[in-house]
Structures are given as structure tokens and as C-alpha cells.
Coordinates of N, CA and C and ligand atoms in Angstrom, one line a residue:
M266 N 112.6 131.9 94.6 CA 113.9 131.6 94.0 C 113.8 130.0 93.7
S267 N 113.9 129.6 92.3 CA 113.7 128.0 92.3 C 115.1 127.5 92.6
E268 N 114.9 126.0 92.7 CA 116.2 125.2 92.8 C 116.5 124.7 91.4
Q269 N 117.4 124.3 91.1 CA 117.9 123.7 89.7 C 118.1 122.3 89.7
A270 N 117.8 121.5 88.9 CA 117.9 120.0 88.5 C 118.1 119.7 87.2
D271 N 118.6 118.7 86.8 CA 118.7 118.2 85.4 C 117.2 117.7 84.9
V272 N 116.8 116.7 85.8 CA 115.5 116.2 85.7 C 114.7 116.0 86.8
V273 N 113.4 116.5 86.8 CA 112.5 116.2 88.1 C 111.6 115.1 87.6
V274 N 111.6 114.2 88.5 CA 110.6 113.0 88.5 C 109.6 113.1 89.5
L275 N 108.2 113.1 89.1 CA 107.2 113.3 89.8 C 106.3 112.1 89.9
G276 N 106.8 111.4 91.2 CA 106.2 110.1 91.7 C 107.1 109.0 91.5
L277 N 107.4 108.3 92.6 CA 108.5 107.4 92.7 C 108.1 106.2 92.9
G278 N 106.9 105.6 92.2 CA 106.6 104.1 92.1 C 107.5 103.4 91.3
P279 N 107.2 102.2 91.0 CA 108.2 101.3 90.1 C 108.8 102.2 88.9
G280 N 107.7 102.8 88.2 CA 108.2 103.5 87.1 C 109.1 104.7 87.3
G281 N 108.8 105.7 88.1 CA 109.7 106.8 88.5 C 110.9 106.5 89.1
E282 N 110.6 105.5 90.2 CA 112.0 105.4 90.7 C 113.0 104.6 89.8
Y283 N 112.5 103.7 89.0 CA 113.6 103.2 87.9 C 114.0 104.5 87.2
V284 N 113.3 105.2 86.5 CA 113.7 106.5 85.6 C 114.8 107.4 86.6
A285 N 114.3 107.6 87.9 CA 115.2 108.5 88.6 C 116.5 108.1 88.8
G286 N 116.5 106.7 89.3 CA 117.8 105.9 89.5 C 118.7 105.7 88.5
T287 N 118.1 105.3 87.4 CA 118.8 105.2 86.2 C 119.6 106.4 85.6
L288 N 118.7 107.5 85.7 CA 119.3 109.0 85.2 C 120.2 109.6 86.1
A289 N 120.0 109.1 87.7 CA 121.0 109.5 88.5 C 122.4 108.8 88.4
E290 N 122.2 107.3 88.2 CA 123.3 106.6 88.0 C 124.3 107.1 86.6
A291 N 123.4 107.6 85.8 CA 124.2 108.1 84.5 C 125.0 109.5 84.7
G292 N 124.6 110.0 85.9 CA 125.3 111.2 86.3 C 124.4 112.6 86.0
L293 N 123.2 112.4 85.9 CA 122.4 113.6 85.9 C 122.0 113.8 87.3
D294 N 121.6 115.1 87.4 CA 121.3 115.5 88.8 C 119.7 115.6 88.8
V295 N 119.2 114.4 89.5 CA 117.9 114.2 89.6 C 117.3 114.5 90.8
V296 N 115.9 114.9 90.9 CA 115.0 115.3 91.9 C 114.0 114.3 92.0
G297 N 113.7 113.6 92.8 CA 112.6 112.6 92.8 C 111.7 113.0 93.8
I298 N 110.3 113.3 93.4 CA 109.4 113.7 94.2 C 108.3 112.8 94.7
E299 N 107.9 112.6 95.9 CA 107.0 111.5 96.4 C 106.3 111.9 97.5
A300 N 105.0 111.6 97.2 CA 103.7 112.1 97.9 C 103.7 111.1 99.2
E301 N 103.9 110.0 98.8 CA 103.6 108.8 99.8 C 104.9 108.1 100.1
L302 N 105.0 106.5 99.6 CA 106.2 105.9 99.8 C 107.0 105.6 98.6
V303 N 108.2 105.9 98.8 CA 109.1 105.6 97.5 C 109.1 103.9 97.1
G304 N 108.8 103.8 96.2 CA 108.5 102.4 95.6 C 106.9 102.2 95.1
G305 N 106.2 103.2 95.4 CA 104.8 103.3 95.1 C 103.9 102.2 95.5
E306 N 103.0 101.9 94.7 CA 101.9 100.9 94.9 C 102.5 99.3 94.9
C307 N 103.3 98.9 94.0 CA 103.8 97.6 93.9 C 104.3 97.0 95.2
P308 N 105.4 97.5 96.0 CA 105.8 97.0 97.1 C 105.2 97.0 98.6
Y309 N 104.3 97.8 98.4 CA 103.3 98.2 99.8 C 102.1 97.7 99.7
W310 N 101.4 97.8 98.5 CA 100.0 97.5 98.5 C 99.4 96.9 97.3
G311 N 100.6 96.3 96.4 CA 100.4 95.6 95.2 C 101.1 94.1 94.8
C312 N 101.8 94.1 94.0 CA 102.4 92.8 93.7 C 103.3 92.2 94.8
V313 N 103.9 92.9 95.6 CA 104.7 92.0 96.6 C 103.9 91.4 97.6
P314 N 103.1 92.2 98.4 CA 102.3 91.7 99.7 C 101.2 90.5 98.9
S315 N 100.6 90.9 97.8 CA 99.6 90.1 97.1 C 100.1 88.7 96.6
K316 N 101.5 88.8 96.3 CA 102.0 87.3 95.9 C 102.1 86.4 97.3
L317 N 102.5 87.5 98.5 CA 102.5 86.7 99.9 C 101.0 85.7 100.1
M318 N 100.0 86.8 100.0 CA 98.6 86.3 99.9 C 98.5 85.1 99.0
I319 N 99.1 85.1 97.9 CA 98.8 84.1 96.9 C 99.4 82.7 97.3
R320 N 100.8 82.9 97.8 CA 101.3 81.6 98.2 C 100.7 80.9 99.3
A321 N 100.2 81.8 100.4 CA 99.4 81.1 101.5 C 98.1 80.6 101.2
G322 N 97.5 81.3 100.1 CA 96.4 80.9 99.5 C 96.4 79.3 98.9
I323 N 97.5 79.2 97.9 CA 97.8 77.9 97.4 C 98.1 76.9 98.3
L324 N 99.0 77.2 99.2 CA 99.0 76.1 100.3 C 97.9 75.5 101.1
L325 N 96.8 76.4 101.3 CA 95.7 76.2 101.8 C 94.7 75.2 100.8
A326 N 94.7 75.6 99.5 CA 94.1 75.0 98.7 C 94.6 73.6 98.5
E327 N 96.1 73.4 98.4 CA 96.7 72.2 98.2 C 96.5 71.1 99.6
A328 N 96.4 71.9 100.8 CA 96.1 70.9 101.9 C 94.7 70.6 101.8
G329 N 93.6 71.5 101.3 CA 92.5 71.1 101.1 C 92.1 69.6 100.1
G330 N 93.2 69.3 99.3 CA 93.2 68.3 98.5 C 93.6 67.1 99.3
V331 N 94.3 67.1 100.2 CA 94.9 65.9 101.2 C 93.8 64.8 101.3
P332 N 92.4 65.2 101.9 CA 91.5 64.1 102.0 C 91.1 63.3 101.0
F333 N 91.2 63.9 99.8 CA 90.8 63.2 98.5 C 92.0 62.2 98.1
L334 N 93.2 62.8 98.4 CA 94.2 61.9 97.7 C 95.0 61.1 98.8
A335 N 95.2 61.6 99.9 CA 96.4 61.1 100.7 C 96.2 60.8 102.2
G336 N 95.1 61.3 102.7 CA 94.7 60.9 104.1 C 94.0 62.0 104.9
H337 N 94.4 62.4 106.2 CA 93.4 63.4 106.6 C 94.3 64.4 107.1
V338 N 93.9 65.8 107.1 CA 94.3 66.7 107.5 C 93.4 68.2 107.6
E339 N 93.5 68.8 108.9 CA 92.8 70.0 109.0 C 93.6 71.2 109.2
V340 N 93.1 72.1 108.0 CA 94.1 73.2 108.2 C 93.2 74.5 108.2
P341 N 92.9 74.9 109.7 CA 92.1 76.1 109.6 C 92.8 77.5 109.1
P342 N 92.2 78.3 108.1 CA 92.8 79.3 107.8 C 93.3 80.3 108.9
D343 N 94.3 80.8 108.8 CA 94.9 81.8 110.0 C 95.5 83.2 109.3
G344 N 94.5 84.1 109.0 CA 94.9 85.2 108.3 C 96.0 85.9 109.1
S345 N 96.2 86.0 110.0 CA 97.1 86.6 110.9 C 98.6 86.3 110.4
R346 N 98.8 85.1 110.0 CA 100.1 84.6 109.4 C 100.4 85.6 108.3
V347 N 99.6 85.6 107.4 CA 99.9 86.5 106.2 C 99.9 88.0 106.5
A348 N 98.8 88.5 107.3 CA 99.2 89.7 107.7 C 100.6 90.1 108.3
G349 N 100.9 89.3 109.2 CA 102.2 89.6 109.9 C 103.3 89.3 109.0
R350 N 103.3 88.4 108.0 CA 104.5 88.7 106.8 C 104.3 89.8 106.2
I351 N 103.3 90.3 105.8 CA 103.2 91.5 105.1 C 103.9 92.8 105.8
R352 N 103.4 92.7 107.0 CA 103.9 93.8 107.8 C 105.3 93.5 108.0
G353 N 105.8 92.5 108.4 CA 107.3 92.5 108.7 C 108.3 92.0 107.7
E354 N 108.0 91.2 106.8 CA 108.7 91.0 105.7 C 108.7 91.8 104.4
A355 N 107.5 92.0 104.1 CA 107.2 92.7 102.7 C 107.4 94.3 102.7
T356 N 106.6 94.8 103.7 CA 106.5 96.2 103.8 C 107.4 97.0 104.8
D357 N 108.0 96.2 105.8 CA 108.5 96.9 106.9 C 107.6 98.0 107.6
E358 N 106.3 97.4 107.8 CA 105.3 98.3 108.3 C 105.2 99.4 107.5
W359 N 105.0 99.5 106.3 CA 104.9 100.5 105.3 C 105.8 101.5 105.6
N360 N 107.0 101.2 105.7 CA 108.3 102.0 105.7 C 109.1 101.9 104.5
D361 N 109.4 103.2 104.0 CA 110.2 102.9 102.7 C 111.6 103.6 102.7
Q362 N 112.3 103.5 104.0 CA 113.6 104.0 104.2 C 114.7 103.2 103.1
V363 N 114.3 101.9 103.1 CA 115.2 101.0 102.2 C 115.2 101.6 101.0
A364 N 114.1 101.9 100.3 CA 114.1 102.4 98.9 C 114.5 103.9 98.9
A365 N 114.1 104.6 99.9 CA 114.7 106.0 99.9 C 116.3 106.0 99.8
D366 N 116.9 105.1 100.5 CA 118.4 105.1 100.6 C 119.0 104.7 99.2
R367 N 117.9 103.6 98.8 CA 118.7 102.9 97.3 C 118.8 104.2 96.2
L368 N 117.7 105.1 96.3 CA 117.7 106.3 95.5 C 119.0 107.3 95.6
A369 N 119.0 107.5 97.1 CA 120.2 108.3 97.4 C 121.5 107.6 97.0
A370 N 121.7 106.4 97.1 CA 123.0 105.6 96.9 C 123.3 105.7 95.3
K371 N 122.1 105.8 94.4 CA 122.3 106.3 93.1 C 122.7 107.6 92.8
G372 N 122.6 108.4 93.6 CA 122.9 109.9 93.6 C 121.8 110.7 93.3
G373 N 120.4 110.1 93.5 CA 119.2 111.0 93.5 C 118.7 111.9 94.6
R374 N 118.2 112.8 94.5 CA 117.6 113.7 95.5 C 116.3 113.6 95.8
L375 N 115.9 113.1 97.0 CA 114.3 112.7 97.4 C 113.8 114.1 98.0
V376 N 112.7 114.2 97.6 CA 112.0 115.5 98.2 C 110.4 114.9 98.4
R377 N 110.1 114.9 99.5 CA 108.9 114.3 100.1 C 107.6 115.4 100.1
G378 N 106.5 115.1 99.1 CA 105.5 115.8 99.4 C 104.7 115.9 98.0
T379 N 103.6 116.6 97.8 CA 103.0 116.4 96.5 C 103.2 117.5 95.6
G380 N 103.9 116.9 94.6 CA 104.5 117.9 93.5 C 103.3 118.4 92.6
R381 N 103.5 119.8 92.1 CA 102.5 120.1 91.0 C 103.3 120.8 90.1
L382 N 102.9 120.5 88.8 CA 103.5 121.2 87.4 C 103.2 122.6 87.5
T383 N 104.1 123.7 87.7 CA 103.8 125.0 87.9 C 104.3 126.1 86.9
G384 N 104.8 125.3 85.8 CA 105.2 126.1 84.4 C 106.0 125.1 84.0
P385 N 106.7 125.6 82.6 CA 107.4 124.8 81.8 C 108.7 124.2 82.6
R386 N 108.6 123.0 82.5 CA 109.7 122.1 83.5 C 110.0 122.8 84.8
Q387 N 108.7 122.9 85.2 CA 108.7 123.6 86.5 C 107.8 122.7 87.7
V388 N 108.4 122.3 88.7 CA 107.4 121.5 89.8 C 107.7 122.3 91.1
T389 N 106.5 122.5 91.6 CA 106.3 122.9 93.2 C 106.1 122.1 94.0
V390 N 106.7 121.8 95.2 CA 106.4 120.9 96.1 C 106.5 121.8 97.5
G391 N 105.4 121.7 98.2 CA 105.4 122.4 99.5 C 105.9 123.9 99.1
G392 N 106.8 124.5 99.6 CA 107.4 125.9 99.5 C 108.4 126.0 98.6
R393 N 108.9 124.7 97.9 CA 109.9 124.6 97.1 C 109.7 124.6 95.6
T394 N 110.3 125.3 94.8 CA 110.1 125.0 93.2 C 111.3 124.7 92.7
F395 N 111.2 123.5 91.8 CA 112.4 123.1 91.2 C 112.2 123.2 89.4
Q396 N 113.4 123.9 89.0 CA 113.5 124.0 87.6 C 114.3 123.1 87.2
A397 N 113.6 122.2 85.9 CA 114.5 121.3 85.5 C 115.0 121.8 84.1
R398 N 116.5 121.6 84.1 CA 117.1 122.0 82.9 C 116.7 121.2 81.7
Q399 N 116.5 119.9 81.6 CA 116.3 118.9 80.7 C 114.6 118.5 80.6
G400 N 114.1 118.2 81.8 CA 112.7 117.6 81.6 C 112.2 117.3 82.9
V401 N 110.8 117.2 83.0 CA 110.0 116.5 84.1 C 109.1 115.4 83.6
V402 N 109.8 114.3 84.4 CA 109.0 112.8 84.1 C 107.9 112.7 85.2
L403 N 106.7 112.8 84.5 CA 105.3 112.5 85.1 C 105.2 110.9 85.2
A404 N 105.1 110.6 86.7 CA 105.2 109.1 86.8 C 104.2 108.9 88.1
S405 N 103.1 109.4 88.0 CA 102.4 109.6 89.2 C 101.3 108.6 89.4
G406 N 101.4 107.5 88.3 CA 100.6 106.2 88.8 C 99.1 106.3 88.5
T407 N 98.4 105.3 89.1 CA 97.1 105.3 89.3 C 96.5 105.0 90.5
Q408 N 95.1 105.2 90.6 CA 94.3 105.0 91.9 C 93.1 104.2 91.6
P409 N 92.8 103.3 92.5 CA 91.5 102.5 92.0 C 90.1 103.6 91.9
R410 N 89.7 103.0 90.8 CA 88.4 103.6 90.4 C 87.1 103.1 91.2
I411 N 86.6 104.0 91.9 CA 85.2 103.6 92.6 C 84.1 103.6 91.8
P412 N 83.4 102.7 91.3 CA 82.5 102.7 90.4 C 81.2 103.4 91.1
P413 N 80.4 104.3 90.3 CA 79.1 104.8 90.6 C 78.0 104.0 91.1
A414 N 78.2 103.0 92.0 CA 77.2 101.9 92.1 C 76.6 102.6 93.2
P415 N 75.0 102.9 93.5 CA 74.4 103.4 94.4 C 74.8 102.9 95.7
G416 N 75.1 103.6 96.8 CA 75.5 103.3 98.2 C 76.9 102.8 98.4
L417 N 77.6 102.4 97.2 CA 78.8 102.1 97.4 C 79.8 102.8 98.3
A418 N 79.6 104.1 98.2 CA 80.6 105.1 98.9 C 80.2 105.5 100.2
S419 N 79.0 105.0 100.7 CA 78.5 105.1 101.9 C 78.8 103.8 102.8
T420 N 77.7 103.1 103.0 CA 77.6 101.8 103.7 C 77.1 100.7 102.8
P421 N 77.5 99.6 103.1 CA 78.8 99.3 103.9 C 80.1 99.7 103.2
P422 N 81.0 99.9 103.9 CA 82.3 100.4 103.6 C 82.8 99.6 102.7
Y423 N 83.5 100.0 101.6 CA 84.3 99.2 100.6 C 85.9 99.2 101.0
W424 N 86.5 98.1 100.4 CA 88.0 98.0 100.4 C 88.5 98.5 99.3
T425 N 89.5 99.0 99.1 CA 90.6 99.1 98.1 C 91.6 98.1 98.1
N426 N 92.5 98.0 97.1 CA 93.4 97.0 97.5 C 94.4 97.3 98.6
R427 N 94.2 98.6 98.8 CA 95.2 98.9 100.1 C 94.6 98.3 101.4
D428 N 93.1 98.4 101.5 CA 92.6 98.0 102.6 C 92.7 96.3 102.6
A429 N 92.9 95.8 101.5 CA 93.0 94.3 101.4 C 94.3 94.0 102.0
M430 N 95.4 94.7 101.6 CA 96.6 94.3 101.8 C 96.8 94.5 103.4
A431 N 96.3 95.4 103.9 CA 96.6 95.8 105.4 C 95.7 95.2 106.3
A432 N 94.9 94.2 105.7 CA 93.7 93.8 106.7 C 94.4 92.8 107.6
R433 N 93.8 93.0 108.9 CA 94.4 92.0 110.2 C 93.4 91.0 110.2
E434 N 92.2 91.4 110.0 CA 91.0 90.2 110.2 C 90.3 90.3 108.7
L435 N 89.8 88.9 108.4 CA 89.0 88.8 107.1 C 87.7 88.9 107.5
P436 N 86.9 89.5 106.5 CA 85.2 89.4 106.8 C 84.9 88.0 106.3
A437 N 83.6 87.8 106.9 CA 83.1 86.6 106.6 C 82.7 86.3 105.1
S438 N 82.3 87.4 104.3 CA 82.1 87.2 102.8 C 82.5 88.4 102.2
M439 N 82.6 88.7 101.0 CA 82.9 89.7 100.2 C 82.5 89.7 98.7
I440 N 82.4 90.7 98.3 CA 81.9 90.7 96.7 C 83.3 91.5 96.1
V441 N 83.9 91.0 95.1 CA 84.9 91.5 94.6 C 84.6 92.2 93.2
L442 N 84.6 93.7 92.9 CA 84.2 94.3 91.7 C 85.4 94.4 91.1
G443 N 85.5 93.9 89.6 CA 86.3 93.9 88.7 C 87.1 92.7 88.5
G444 N 87.0 92.4 87.3 CA 87.7 91.0 87.1 C 88.9 91.0 86.1
G445 N 89.7 91.9 86.4 CA 91.0 92.1 85.7 C 92.0 91.2 86.6
A446 N 93.2 91.3 86.1 CA 94.1 90.4 86.8 C 94.3 90.4 88.5
I447 N 94.0 92.0 88.8 CA 94.2 92.1 90.3 C 92.9 91.7 90.9
G448 N 91.8 91.7 90.3 CA 90.5 91.5 90.9 C 90.4 89.9 91.1
V449 N 90.7 89.3 89.9 CA 90.9 87.8 90.1 C 91.8 87.3 90.9
E450 N 93.0 88.0 91.0 CA 93.9 87.4 92.2 C 93.6 87.5 93.5
L451 N 92.7 88.6 93.8 CA 92.3 88.8 95.2 C 91.0 87.9 95.5
A452 N 90.3 87.8 94.6 CA 89.1 87.0 94.7 C 89.7 85.5 95.0
Q453 N 90.6 85.1 94.3 CA 91.2 83.7 94.5 C 91.7 83.7 96.0
V454 N 92.5 84.5 96.3 CA 93.2 84.6 97.7 C 92.1 84.5 98.9
F455 N 91.2 85.6 98.7 CA 90.1 85.5 99.9 C 89.2 84.2 99.6
A456 N 89.1 83.7 98.7 CA 88.2 82.5 98.5 C 89.0 81.4 99.3
Q457 N 90.3 81.3 99.0 CA 91.3 80.1 99.3 C 91.3 80.2 100.8
T458 N 91.3 81.5 101.4 CA 91.5 81.7 102.8 C 90.3 81.7 103.7
G459 N 89.1 81.3 102.8 CA 87.8 81.1 103.7 C 86.7 82.0 103.7
V460 N 87.0 83.1 103.0 CA 86.2 84.1 103.0 C 84.8 83.7 101.7
R461 N 83.7 83.6 102.1 CA 82.9 83.4 101.1 C 82.5 84.3 100.2
G462 N 82.1 83.9 99.1 CA 81.6 84.8 97.9 C 80.1 85.3 98.3
R463 N 79.5 86.1 97.5 CA 78.1 86.3 97.9 C 77.3 86.4 96.8
Ligands
FAD245 C1 97.0 93.8 94.0 C2 98.1 94.4 93.0 C3 98.6 93.5 92.6 C4 99.5 93.6 91.6 N1 100.6 92.5 91.1 C5 101.5 92.8 90.1 C6 102.0 92.0 89.7 O1 102.0 90.8 90.2 N2 103.0 92.2 88.7 C7 103.0 93.5 88.1 O2 103.9 94.0 87.3 N3 102.4 94.6 88.6 C8 101.4 94.3 89.5 N4 100.4 95.3 90.1 C9 100.7 96.4 89.5 C10 101.7 97.4 89.9 O3 101.5 97.8 91.4 C11 101.4 98.7 89.1 O4 101.7 98.6 87.7 C12 102.8 99.7 89.4 O5 102.8 100.0 90.6 C13 102.6 100.9 88.6 O6 103.8 101.8 88.7 P1 103.9 103.3 88.7 O7 105.1 103.6 88.9 O8 103.2 103.5 87.2 O9 102.8 103.9 89.7 P2 102.5 103.7 91.2 O10 102.8 102.6 91.8 O11 101.0 104.1 91.4 O12 103.5 104.9 91.9 C14 103.0 106.3 91.6 C15 103.6 107.1 92.8 O13 103.6 108.6 92.6 C16 103.1 109.1 93.7 N5 102.4 110.2 93.2 C17 101.2 110.6 92.8 N6 101.1 111.8 92.5 C18 102.0 112.4 93.1 C19 102.6 113.8 93.2 N7 101.5 114.9 92.5 N8 103.4 114.4 93.9 C20 104.2 113.5 94.3 N9 104.1 111.9 94.2 C21 102.7 111.4 93.5 C22 102.2 108.1 94.4 O14 102.2 108.3 95.6 C23 103.0 106.9 94.1 O15 103.7 106.5 95.1 C24 99.5 95.0 91.1 C25 98.8 96.1 91.7 C26 97.9 95.6 92.8 C27 97.1 96.7 93.2

């Protein structure tokens, strides 16, 4: 027996959370389905923690300029400060309760689990099936693409953005694959915090 809703939103990253919340506030019966954390990549492994890292990196870079311009200062990078802020201030230790409550406050219904389209306007998650009267919104986001470079999948282990955001200790050196905005951002941050390029 399927459960009814006006709209089912599959994936509650920034895109899906916005759609689900807006439709719920407008009075529709919305079911939002999320496999991991409500809020998706941005608040937990993307935009928000990376900006904490960038802020710290800029401060270190600025301090590095003092001997040339203003006097003498030594600032040994301490990655644990940023790691602590990412855990304590940005991600609540990767806990999405605030975001889940935000959706509930707008009237949306949260269902946790991995959803699958199983028919026209029909989504199944766990043992439950939802039939949407108006539509299903697919907002399942993206994942890092691991390029087929020989040896990459085995040794040495690689990081994705998730490992980078959760790191407590930094490696001595690294190679950043990918020169888009995110790759450049991460390369800059790690270089500023003392990780050597190779
Ligand atoms: C390091 C980094 C820095 C970034 N900085 C910025 C920035 O400064 N500014 C900016 O605008 N963007 C930034 N981004 C990009 C931003 O994070 C993404 O554009 C955004 O998260 C995409 O949102 P989304 O809702 O499309 O997908 P996602 O955030 O990927 O969310 C999709 C959600 O769907 C869920 N899901 C997937 N499949 C299923 C399923 N079958 N069932 C249930 N749930 C499912 C996932 O668990 C996930 O929570 C950054 C990204 C990274 C990695």
C-alpha cells in the first residue's frame, strides 16, 4: 500500500532542500527523502567548511608577508584549529538535526534512506512506497569522479573533498587532480597551510 504526497523530493542537498521547503511552505504535502545528511554536500563537505579553511589559509599567507613589510613574526600552521572549527562550528560533527528541524518547521516530511524511482511519480525507500500526486523532483546531486589513472584506486589512497574536509592531520605533500574552482580552492588552502605540492 503506497503512501500519498503532493510532491516527493529525492535528495535534500541545497537544491532539494530549497524545493522541498518552498513547496511545503506554500501548503503542499511534501516528502523529502535523504540518504545521508539533510543539506547535502555544501554545508558538510563543500562550501561551508572549505570557506573556514580558506579564511585560515589567507590569515597564514598574510602573516607570511610580515617579515617583508612590517617586522618579525612566526606562525607555524596548526591544522587542528581548522579541523576543530569544521567539527564544532560548521558541521555539528556532521549532524543534520538543525536542517531536519528546518524542513519540519516548514511542514515537510523527512524520510531517511536511499530512494528509487519505481514507477510513474512513485518512489520507494526502505519498505515504504510514496505516490506523488503532482510530481517527483530528482535532486540527487553529484559525486567526485575518480579518473581512471593507473594505481589511483589502490595505493596510495586518495582523498575526495570529503576526506579533505574531515582531515585532522595534513599530509606532508599532495597532488590535487582537477583544476576547477574546487580543485583550485583546495590546492590554495593546503599550500597555504604548509602542504607541499609534488
Ligand atoms: C569543496 C567544495 C567547495 C564548494 N564551494 C562552493 C561555494 O563556495 N559556493 C557554491 O555555490 N557551491 C560550492 N560548492 C558546490 C556545492 O556544494 C554544490 O553545488 C551543491 O552541494 C549542489 O547541491 P545539490 O542539491 O545539487 O546536490 P548535493 O549537495 O550533492 O545533494 C544531493 C543530496 O541527494 C542525496 N541523494 C543522492 N541520491 C539519493 C537517493 N537515491 N536517495 C536519497 N537521497 C539521495 C545525497 O545524499 C545528497 O545529500 C562546493 C563544493 C565543494 C565540494
